[in-house]
Amino acid sequence: MSAASPRIGIIGTGAIGGFYGLMLARAGFDVHFLLRSEYAAVREHGLQVNSAVHGPLLLAQPQIYSEPAQMPACDWLLVGTKSTSNEALAPIITQLAAPGCRVVVLQNGLGVEDTFRRSLPDNLHLLGGLCAICAHRSAPGVVEHQALGGVNLGYHSGPADRDAQAQLALLNEMVEMFRQAGVDSSPMPSLAQARWMKLVWNVPFNGLSALLDAGTEALLNNDDSRAEIKAIMREVCAAAQALGCALPEDFPEKLLMGTARMPDYLPSMYHDRFQRRPMELEAIYAAPLAAAAEVGVQMPRTQTLCHLLRFMERRAAD
């Protein structure tokens, strides 16, 4: 391994890990995939992305592993799993990380890096990746990519804590790899602000899609649901402002206009609900609500949405 040819590991080869891992591998990077339930399907058929942006893509013989012990140590580890499994992932990340490894958490929500930091060695760099992408897994080893695909990156913690230049250099290294792979990417000066920006979209659209059994098009075309989306967005922006992560006043309206231009999209929480998987309620709802409460900001609409989603999840588990 060297700085010129880093070894990249993908932990979680669903929609996120599958798409970005395939794009990096197609660009000639040394990419290794850790799979569990999808291992047999990918071994037989390869990794496939049906992309409305790039066309049909197939990685016929990806470097795949069913157990961490089989996989080589990596310079970069991209974590594409859902945040619901984070507690169990730290030992796997530690096992797969080469000295000084850069761990990039490609997850939604707030505080996801904090969960990992408590359990990871101090010599590992921890970064956050904010993915602006419409994608879902339609079958084992098959990803449907409908639109977008960019990744914004921010530094969370590690050996470069007190060195802003070193942080930027690490971010730019991953940014350049993504760009070479045909993925738009930018470094973010504040990871916290970037995560709140993503929450402005995720809090209303993820929850309401799961609760109302509706995609983005239906939610935006109904006056009542559109008004609720805007009200929730304003709550999230107010919380971000109180926590020192001020967002542009017109940010919610820009997100609504951008969403209206996208193809009809069912967010990840919709798929989690209807496939009876745990929903990311802690990272997308509980953590932001707790952070806002600490600075005296109430988010009643977000709180109600969280309560309804918890009820729905618990009832489905009975």
mmCIF file of C-alpha atoms in Angstrom:
data_model
loop_
_atom_site.group_PDB
_atom_site.id
_atom_site.type_symbol
_atom_site.label_atom_id
_atom_site.label_comp_id
_atom_site.label_asym_id
_atom_site.label_seq_id
_atom_site.Cartn_x
_atom_site.Cartn_y
_atom_site.Cartn_z
ATOM 1 C CA MET A 1 0.000 0.000 0.000
ATOM 2 C CA SER A 2 1.118 3.588 -0.632
ATOM 3 C CA ALA A 3 -0.290 7.101 -0.740
ATOM 4 C CA ALA A 4 -0.364 6.808 -4.541
ATOM 5 C CA SER A 5 -2.349 3.566 -4.532
ATOM 6 C CA PRO A 6 -4.348 3.362 -1.298
ATOM 7 C CA ARG A 7 -6.312 0.265 -0.394
ATOM 8 C CA ILE A 8 -9.982 1.095 0.140
ATOM 9 C CA GLY A 9 -12.352 -1.074 2.155
ATOM 10 C CA ILE A 10 -16.149 -0.922 1.922
ATOM 11 C CA ILE A 11 -18.075 -1.987 5.013
ATOM 12 C CA GLY A 12 -21.708 -2.430 4.082
ATOM 13 C CA THR A 13 -22.299 -3.072 0.379
ATOM 14 C CA GLY A 14 -25.904 -1.935 0.136
ATOM 15 C CA ALA A 15 -27.074 1.066 -1.850
ATOM 16 C CA ILE A 16 -24.463 3.483 -0.488
ATOM 17 C CA GLY A 17 -21.439 1.215 -0.163
ATOM 18 C CA GLY A 18 -22.308 -0.593 -3.376
ATOM 19 C CA PHE A 19 -22.599 2.567 -5.459
ATOM 20 C CA TYR A 20 -19.505 4.388 -4.207
ATOM 21 C CA GLY A 21 -17.405 1.236 -3.995
ATOM 22 C CA LEU A 22 -18.252 0.294 -7.580
ATOM 23 C CA MET A 23 -17.510 3.802 -8.838
ATOM 24 C CA LEU A 24 -14.098 3.834 -7.123
ATOM 25 C CA ALA A 25 -13.241 0.339 -8.380
ATOM 26 C CA ARG A 26 -14.208 1.255 -11.969
ATOM 27 C CA ALA A 27 -11.807 4.193 -11.734
ATOM 28 C CA GLY A 28 -8.960 1.780 -11.016
ATOM 29 C CA PHE A 29 -8.707 2.055 -7.238
ATOM 30 C CA ASP A 30 -7.918 -1.013 -5.132
ATOM 31 C CA VAL A 31 -11.325 -1.593 -3.524
ATOM 32 C CA HIS A 32 -12.243 -4.469 -1.192
ATOM 33 C CA PHE A 33 -15.829 -5.216 -0.137
ATOM 34 C CA LEU A 34 -16.949 -6.824 3.118
ATOM 35 C CA LEU A 35 -20.325 -8.529 2.605
ATOM 36 C CA ARG A 36 -22.521 -10.769 4.705
ATOM 37 C CA SER A 37 -25.967 -11.732 3.386
ATOM 38 C CA GLU A 38 -25.154 -10.613 -0.178
ATOM 39 C CA TYR A 39 -21.862 -12.471 -0.481
ATOM 40 C CA ALA A 40 -23.136 -15.473 -2.493
ATOM 41 C CA ALA A 41 -25.122 -13.329 -4.932
ATOM 42 C CA VAL A 42 -22.236 -10.934 -5.597
ATOM 43 C CA ARG A 43 -19.762 -13.802 -5.979
ATOM 44 C CA GLU A 44 -21.990 -15.349 -8.648
ATOM 45 C CA HIS A 45 -23.305 -12.288 -10.474
ATOM 46 C CA GLY A 46 -20.957 -9.435 -9.576
ATOM 47 C CA LEU A 47 -21.957 -6.033 -8.237
ATOM 48 C CA GLN A 48 -24.468 -4.174 -10.389
ATOM 49 C CA VAL A 49 -25.621 -0.540 -10.388
ATOM 50 C CA ASN A 50 -28.518 0.423 -12.641
ATOM 51 C CA SER A 51 -27.839 4.142 -12.893
ATOM 52 C CA ALA A 52 -30.042 6.781 -14.485
ATOM 53 C CA VAL A 53 -26.958 9.023 -14.471
ATOM 54 C CA HIS A 54 -24.131 6.729 -15.630
ATOM 55 C CA GLY A 55 -26.042 3.942 -17.354
ATOM 56 C CA PRO A 56 -25.890 0.225 -16.420
ATOM 57 C CA LEU A 57 -22.688 -0.562 -14.510
ATOM 58 C CA LEU A 58 -21.301 -3.984 -13.618
ATOM 59 C CA LEU A 59 -18.292 -4.894 -11.526
ATOM 60 C CA ALA A 60 -18.043 -8.497 -12.654
ATOM 61 C CA GLN A 61 -15.373 -9.721 -10.250
ATOM 62 C CA PRO A 62 -15.150 -7.428 -7.220
ATOM 63 C CA GLN A 63 -12.742 -8.270 -4.410
ATOM 64 C CA ILE A 64 -15.221 -9.570 -1.831
ATOM 65 C CA TYR A 65 -14.999 -11.175 1.587
ATOM 66 C CA SER A 66 -17.560 -12.736 3.886
ATOM 67 C CA GLU A 67 -15.476 -12.383 7.071
ATOM 68 C CA PRO A 68 -13.281 -9.518 8.324
ATOM 69 C CA ALA A 69 -10.412 -11.943 9.015
ATOM 70 C CA GLN A 70 -10.201 -12.698 5.273
ATOM 71 C CA MET A 71 -9.904 -9.063 4.240
ATOM 72 C CA PRO A 72 -6.593 -7.157 4.078
ATOM 73 C CA ALA A 73 -5.907 -4.070 6.178
ATOM 74 C CA CYS A 74 -7.029 -0.879 4.451
ATOM 75 C CA ASP A 75 -5.799 2.720 4.252
ATOM 76 C CA TRP A 76 -9.360 3.984 3.860
ATOM 77 C CA LEU A 77 -12.548 2.414 5.200
ATOM 78 C CA LEU A 78 -15.918 3.639 3.925
ATOM 79 C CA VAL A 79 -18.775 2.687 6.253
ATOM 80 C CA GLY A 80 -22.001 2.378 4.278
ATOM 81 C CA THR A 81 -24.106 0.433 6.785
ATOM 82 C CA LYS A 82 -27.172 1.841 8.540
ATOM 83 C CA SER A 83 -26.452 3.594 11.834
ATOM 84 C CA THR A 84 -28.566 1.010 13.678
ATOM 85 C CA SER A 85 -25.584 -1.387 13.612
ATOM 86 C CA ASN A 86 -22.854 1.041 14.704
ATOM 87 C CA GLU A 87 -22.187 -0.420 18.154
ATOM 88 C CA ALA A 88 -21.217 -3.764 16.629
ATOM 89 C CA LEU A 89 -19.050 -2.266 13.874
ATOM 90 C CA ALA A 90 -16.240 -0.692 15.897
ATOM 91 C CA PRO A 91 -14.321 -3.981 16.441
ATOM 92 C CA ILE A 92 -14.597 -4.785 12.722
ATOM 93 C CA ILE A 93 -13.291 -1.340 11.761
ATOM 94 C CA THR A 94 -10.395 -1.714 14.194
ATOM 95 C CA GLN A 95 -9.549 -5.130 12.746
ATOM 96 C CA LEU A 96 -9.577 -3.891 9.147
ATOM 97 C CA ALA A 97 -7.755 -0.591 9.675
ATOM 98 C CA ALA A 98 -4.129 -0.164 8.645
ATOM 99 C CA PRO A 99 -2.063 2.192 10.852
ATOM 100 C CA GLY A 100 -3.345 5.750 10.426
ATOM 101 C CA CYS A 101 -6.434 4.556 8.536
ATOM 102 C CA ARG A 102 -9.028 7.109 7.471
ATOM 103 C CA VAL A 103 -12.526 5.951 8.384
ATOM 104 C CA VAL A 104 -15.320 7.697 6.464
ATOM 105 C CA VAL A 105 -18.825 7.337 7.932
ATOM 106 C CA LEU A 106 -21.312 7.530 5.025
ATOM 107 C CA GLN A 107 -24.429 7.629 7.182
ATOM 108 C CA ASN A 108 -27.414 9.858 7.865
ATOM 109 C CA GLY A 109 -28.143 11.531 11.162
ATOM 110 C CA LEU A 110 -26.352 13.307 13.978
ATOM 111 C CA GLY A 111 -23.670 11.990 16.322
ATOM 112 C CA VAL A 112 -22.887 8.866 14.312
ATOM 113 C CA GLU A 113 -19.153 9.592 14.399
ATOM 114 C CA ASP A 114 -19.290 10.054 18.186
ATOM 115 C CA THR A 115 -20.527 6.486 18.590
ATOM 116 C CA PHE A 116 -17.532 5.158 16.684
ATOM 117 C CA ARG A 117 -14.993 7.496 18.283
ATOM 118 C CA ARG A 118 -15.648 6.106 21.755
ATOM 119 C CA SER A 119 -14.614 2.622 20.606
ATOM 120 C CA LEU A 120 -11.916 3.241 17.982
ATOM 121 C CA PRO A 121 -8.160 3.590 18.565
ATOM 122 C CA ASP A 122 -6.901 7.165 18.813
ATOM 123 C CA ASN A 123 -4.556 6.693 15.851
ATOM 124 C CA LEU A 124 -7.421 6.339 13.363
ATOM 125 C CA HIS A 125 -8.767 9.399 11.555
ATOM 126 C CA LEU A 126 -12.570 9.681 11.625
ATOM 127 C CA LEU A 127 -14.364 11.571 8.862
ATOM 128 C CA GLY A 128 -18.004 12.101 8.035
ATOM 129 C CA GLY A 129 -19.447 11.764 4.539
ATOM 130 C CA LEU A 130 -22.745 13.418 3.597
ATOM 131 C CA CYS A 131 -24.188 11.670 0.543
ATOM 132 C CA ALA A 132 -26.631 13.520 -1.698
ATOM 133 C CA ILE A 133 -27.950 10.558 -3.653
ATOM 134 C CA CYS A 134 -31.187 8.861 -4.648
ATOM 135 C CA ALA A 135 -30.407 5.158 -4.533
ATOM 136 C CA HIS A 136 -31.762 1.954 -3.066
ATOM 137 C CA ARG A 137 -30.975 -1.753 -3.192
ATOM 138 C CA SER A 138 -33.478 -3.702 -5.291
ATOM 139 C CA ALA A 139 -31.916 -7.164 -4.841
ATOM 140 C CA PRO A 140 -28.752 -8.673 -3.337
ATOM 141 C CA GLY A 141 -25.847 -7.019 -5.116
ATOM 142 C CA VAL A 142 -28.117 -4.774 -7.229
ATOM 143 C CA VAL A 143 -28.379 -0.996 -6.660
ATOM 144 C CA GLU A 144 -30.886 1.295 -8.360
ATOM 145 C CA HIS A 145 -29.371 4.773 -8.751
ATOM 146 C CA GLN A 146 -32.053 7.298 -9.668
ATOM 147 C CA ALA A 147 -30.316 10.683 -9.329
ATOM 148 C CA LEU A 148 -27.525 12.788 -7.819
ATOM 149 C CA GLY A 149 -24.533 11.093 -6.137
ATOM 150 C CA GLY A 150 -22.296 13.777 -4.633
ATOM 151 C CA VAL A 151 -20.464 13.446 -1.301
ATOM 152 C CA ASN A 152 -19.427 16.273 1.042
ATOM 153 C CA LEU A 153 -16.685 15.344 3.522
ATOM 154 C CA GLY A 154 -15.782 16.742 6.941
ATOM 155 C CA TYR A 155 -13.131 15.852 9.520
ATOM 156 C CA HIS A 156 -14.428 14.648 12.894
ATOM 157 C CA SER A 157 -11.474 13.550 15.042
ATOM 158 C CA GLY A 158 -8.157 11.752 15.199
ATOM 159 C CA PRO A 159 -4.426 12.453 14.946
ATOM 160 C CA ALA A 160 -5.067 15.678 12.984
ATOM 161 C CA ASP A 161 -7.311 17.219 15.664
ATOM 162 C CA ARG A 162 -5.114 20.293 16.143
ATOM 163 C CA ASP A 163 -3.872 20.657 12.579
ATOM 164 C CA ALA A 164 -6.373 22.261 10.200
ATOM 165 C CA GLN A 165 -3.982 21.937 7.263
ATOM 166 C CA ALA A 166 -3.554 18.205 7.833
ATOM 167 C CA GLN A 167 -7.333 17.793 8.093
ATOM 168 C CA LEU A 168 -7.858 19.586 4.791
ATOM 169 C CA ALA A 169 -5.155 17.482 3.133
ATOM 170 C CA LEU A 170 -6.907 14.269 4.222
ATOM 171 C CA LEU A 171 -10.280 15.538 3.048
ATOM 172 C CA ASN A 172 -8.852 16.578 -0.303
ATOM 173 C CA GLU A 173 -7.234 13.173 -0.760
ATOM 174 C CA MET A 174 -10.625 11.460 -0.566
ATOM 175 C CA VAL A 175 -12.284 14.256 -2.556
ATOM 176 C CA GLU A 176 -9.793 13.725 -5.378
ATOM 177 C CA MET A 177 -10.394 9.965 -5.408
ATOM 178 C CA PHE A 178 -14.139 10.517 -5.642
ATOM 179 C CA ARG A 179 -13.705 13.044 -8.432
ATOM 180 C CA GLN A 180 -11.499 10.654 -10.381
ATOM 181 C CA ALA A 181 -14.310 8.122 -10.003
ATOM 182 C CA GLY A 182 -16.843 10.533 -11.513
ATOM 183 C CA VAL A 183 -18.401 11.453 -8.158
ATOM 184 C CA ASP A 184 -18.828 15.122 -7.271
ATOM 185 C CA SER A 185 -17.201 15.798 -3.892
ATOM 186 C CA SER A 186 -16.168 18.752 -1.732
ATOM 187 C CA PRO A 187 -14.476 19.250 1.649
ATOM 188 C CA MET A 188 -16.638 20.848 4.345
ATOM 189 C CA PRO A 189 -15.076 23.200 6.927
ATOM 190 C CA SER A 190 -17.650 22.162 9.558
ATOM 191 C CA LEU A 191 -18.870 18.571 9.774
ATOM 192 C CA ALA A 192 -21.509 19.566 12.342
ATOM 193 C CA GLN A 193 -23.008 22.156 10.015
ATOM 194 C CA ALA A 194 -22.953 19.696 7.114
ATOM 195 C CA ARG A 195 -24.845 17.134 9.177
ATOM 196 C CA TRP A 196 -27.517 19.684 10.164
ATOM 197 C CA MET A 197 -27.866 20.681 6.518
ATOM 198 C CA LYS A 198 -28.571 17.056 5.613
ATOM 199 C CA LEU A 199 -31.036 16.753 8.502
ATOM 200 C CA VAL A 200 -33.144 19.596 7.086
ATOM 201 C CA TRP A 201 -34.085 17.176 4.276
ATOM 202 C CA ASN A 202 -33.869 13.858 6.095
ATOM 203 C CA VAL A 203 -36.045 14.666 9.106
ATOM 204 C CA PRO A 204 -39.227 15.489 7.152
ATOM 205 C CA PHE A 205 -38.855 13.342 4.045
ATOM 206 C CA ASN A 206 -37.591 10.121 5.644
ATOM 207 C CA GLY A 207 -40.182 10.095 8.405
ATOM 208 C CA LEU A 208 -43.187 11.270 6.417
ATOM 209 C CA SER A 209 -42.484 8.849 3.568
ATOM 210 C CA ALA A 210 -42.503 5.929 6.014
ATOM 211 C CA LEU A 211 -45.486 7.210 7.960
ATOM 212 C CA LEU A 212 -47.675 8.162 4.981
ATOM 213 C CA ASP A 213 -46.523 5.486 2.504
ATOM 214 C CA ALA A 214 -45.611 8.161 -0.019
ATOM 215 C CA GLY A 215 -42.679 9.240 -2.162
ATOM 216 C CA THR A 216 -41.292 12.726 -2.635
ATOM 217 C CA GLU A 217 -43.600 13.559 -5.532
ATOM 218 C CA ALA A 218 -46.812 12.822 -3.631
ATOM 219 C CA LEU A 219 -45.563 14.588 -0.502
ATOM 220 C CA LEU A 220 -44.723 17.764 -2.427
ATOM 221 C CA ASN A 221 -47.892 17.775 -4.551
ATOM 222 C CA ASN A 222 -50.221 17.780 -1.537
ATOM 223 C CA ASP A 223 -50.713 21.162 0.153
ATOM 224 C CA ASP A 224 -51.008 19.698 3.658
ATOM 225 C CA SER A 225 -47.944 17.460 3.509
ATOM 226 C CA ARG A 226 -45.895 20.181 1.785
ATOM 227 C CA ALA A 227 -46.805 22.654 4.552
ATOM 228 C CA GLU A 228 -45.786 20.085 7.164
ATOM 229 C CA ILE A 229 -42.459 19.489 5.416
ATOM 230 C CA LYS A 230 -41.716 23.216 5.418
ATOM 231 C CA ALA A 231 -42.653 23.560 9.088
ATOM 232 C CA ILE A 232 -40.386 20.665 10.081
ATOM 233 C CA MET A 233 -37.562 22.091 7.979
ATOM 234 C CA ARG A 234 -37.888 25.414 9.823
ATOM 235 C CA GLU A 235 -37.682 23.572 13.161
ATOM 236 C CA VAL A 236 -34.472 21.852 12.130
ATOM 237 C CA CYS A 237 -32.976 25.139 10.900
ATOM 238 C CA ALA A 238 -33.855 26.830 14.214
ATOM 239 C CA ALA A 239 -32.141 24.057 16.161
ATOM 240 C CA ALA A 240 -29.067 24.280 13.941
ATOM 241 C CA GLN A 241 -28.934 28.052 14.464
ATOM 242 C CA ALA A 242 -29.099 27.685 18.248
ATOM 243 C CA LEU A 243 -26.255 25.161 18.134
ATOM 244 C CA GLY A 244 -23.978 27.485 16.172
ATOM 245 C CA CYS A 245 -24.626 25.914 12.761
ATOM 246 C CA ALA A 246 -26.512 28.730 11.061
ATOM 247 C CA LEU A 247 -27.994 27.861 7.668
ATOM 248 C CA PRO A 248 -29.073 30.264 4.895
ATOM 249 C CA GLU A 249 -32.591 31.606 5.370
ATOM 250 C CA ASP A 250 -33.685 30.312 1.969
ATOM 251 C CA PHE A 251 -32.124 26.854 2.464
ATOM 252 C CA PRO A 252 -35.451 24.981 3.018
ATOM 253 C CA GLU A 253 -36.974 26.518 -0.101
ATOM 254 C CA LYS A 254 -33.921 25.571 -2.170
ATOM 255 C CA LEU A 255 -34.174 21.990 -0.901
ATOM 256 C CA LEU A 256 -37.854 21.844 -1.834
ATOM 257 C CA MET A 257 -37.144 23.138 -5.334
ATOM 258 C CA GLY A 258 -34.285 20.673 -5.773
ATOM 259 C CA THR A 259 -36.440 17.782 -4.560
ATOM 260 C CA ALA A 260 -39.215 18.739 -6.972
ATOM 261 C CA ARG A 261 -36.740 18.426 -9.852
ATOM 262 C CA MET A 262 -35.728 14.899 -8.794
ATOM 263 C CA PRO A 263 -37.521 11.768 -9.989
ATOM 264 C CA ASP A 264 -40.067 10.468 -7.494
ATOM 265 C CA TYR A 265 -37.997 9.008 -4.672
ATOM 266 C CA LEU A 266 -38.709 6.726 -1.720
ATOM 267 C CA PRO A 267 -36.139 7.521 1.015
ATOM 268 C CA SER A 268 -34.264 4.862 2.963
ATOM 269 C CA MET A 269 -36.597 4.922 5.967
ATOM 270 C CA TYR A 270 -39.512 4.041 3.708
ATOM 271 C CA HIS A 271 -37.700 0.901 2.561
ATOM 272 C CA ASP A 272 -36.674 0.066 6.138
ATOM 273 C CA ARG A 273 -40.254 0.282 7.353
ATOM 274 C CA PHE A 274 -41.810 -1.821 4.622
ATOM 275 C CA GLN A 275 -39.039 -4.425 4.697
ATOM 276 C CA ARG A 276 -39.381 -4.607 8.508
ATOM 277 C CA ARG A 277 -35.829 -3.430 9.187
ATOM 278 C CA PRO A 278 -34.977 -1.143 12.114
ATOM 279 C CA MET A 279 -35.410 2.511 11.176
ATOM 280 C CA GLU A 280 -32.640 5.000 11.952
ATOM 281 C CA LEU A 281 -34.703 6.801 14.590
ATOM 282 C CA GLU A 282 -31.842 7.438 17.001
ATOM 283 C CA ALA A 283 -29.515 9.150 14.544
ATOM 284 C CA ILE A 284 -32.117 11.054 12.509
ATOM 285 C CA TYR A 285 -34.541 12.004 15.314
ATOM 286 C CA ALA A 286 -33.455 11.265 18.881
ATOM 287 C CA ALA A 287 -29.952 12.746 18.604
ATOM 288 C CA PRO A 288 -31.046 16.059 17.002
ATOM 289 C CA LEU A 289 -33.932 16.372 19.485
ATOM 290 C CA ALA A 290 -31.556 15.823 22.413
ATOM 291 C CA ALA A 291 -29.009 18.305 21.042
ATOM 292 C CA ALA A 292 -31.715 20.946 20.557
ATOM 293 C CA ALA A 293 -33.128 20.361 24.043
ATOM 294 C CA GLU A 294 -29.693 20.968 25.567
ATOM 295 C CA VAL A 295 -29.749 24.552 24.250
ATOM 296 C CA GLY A 296 -33.412 25.094 25.154
ATOM 297 C CA VAL A 297 -34.908 24.647 21.684
ATOM 298 C CA GLN A 298 -38.101 22.665 21.289
ATOM 299 C CA MET A 299 -38.946 20.790 18.079
ATOM 300 C CA PRO A 300 -42.599 19.754 18.600
ATOM 301 C CA ARG A 301 -43.325 18.623 15.047
ATOM 302 C CA THR A 302 -40.120 16.611 14.874
ATOM 303 C CA GLN A 303 -40.873 15.125 18.304
ATOM 304 C CA THR A 304 -44.363 14.077 17.217
ATOM 305 C CA LEU A 305 -43.014 12.505 14.034
ATOM 306 C CA CYS A 306 -40.440 10.574 16.074
ATOM 307 C CA HIS A 307 -43.129 9.326 18.489
ATOM 308 C CA LEU A 308 -45.344 8.121 15.642
ATOM 309 C CA LEU A 309 -42.456 6.333 13.957
ATOM 310 C CA ARG A 310 -41.474 4.627 17.224
ATOM 311 C CA PHE A 311 -45.074 3.471 17.696
ATOM 312 C CA MET A 312 -45.156 2.087 14.166
ATOM 313 C CA GLU A 313 -41.814 0.300 14.567
ATOM 314 C CA ARG A 314 -42.722 -1.255 17.928
ATOM 315 C CA ARG A 315 -46.142 -2.356 16.686
ATOM 316 C CA ALA A 316 -44.561 -4.040 13.668
ATOM 317 C CA ALA A 317 -42.205 -5.913 16.006
ATOM 318 C CA ASP A 318 -45.047 -7.306 18.170
#
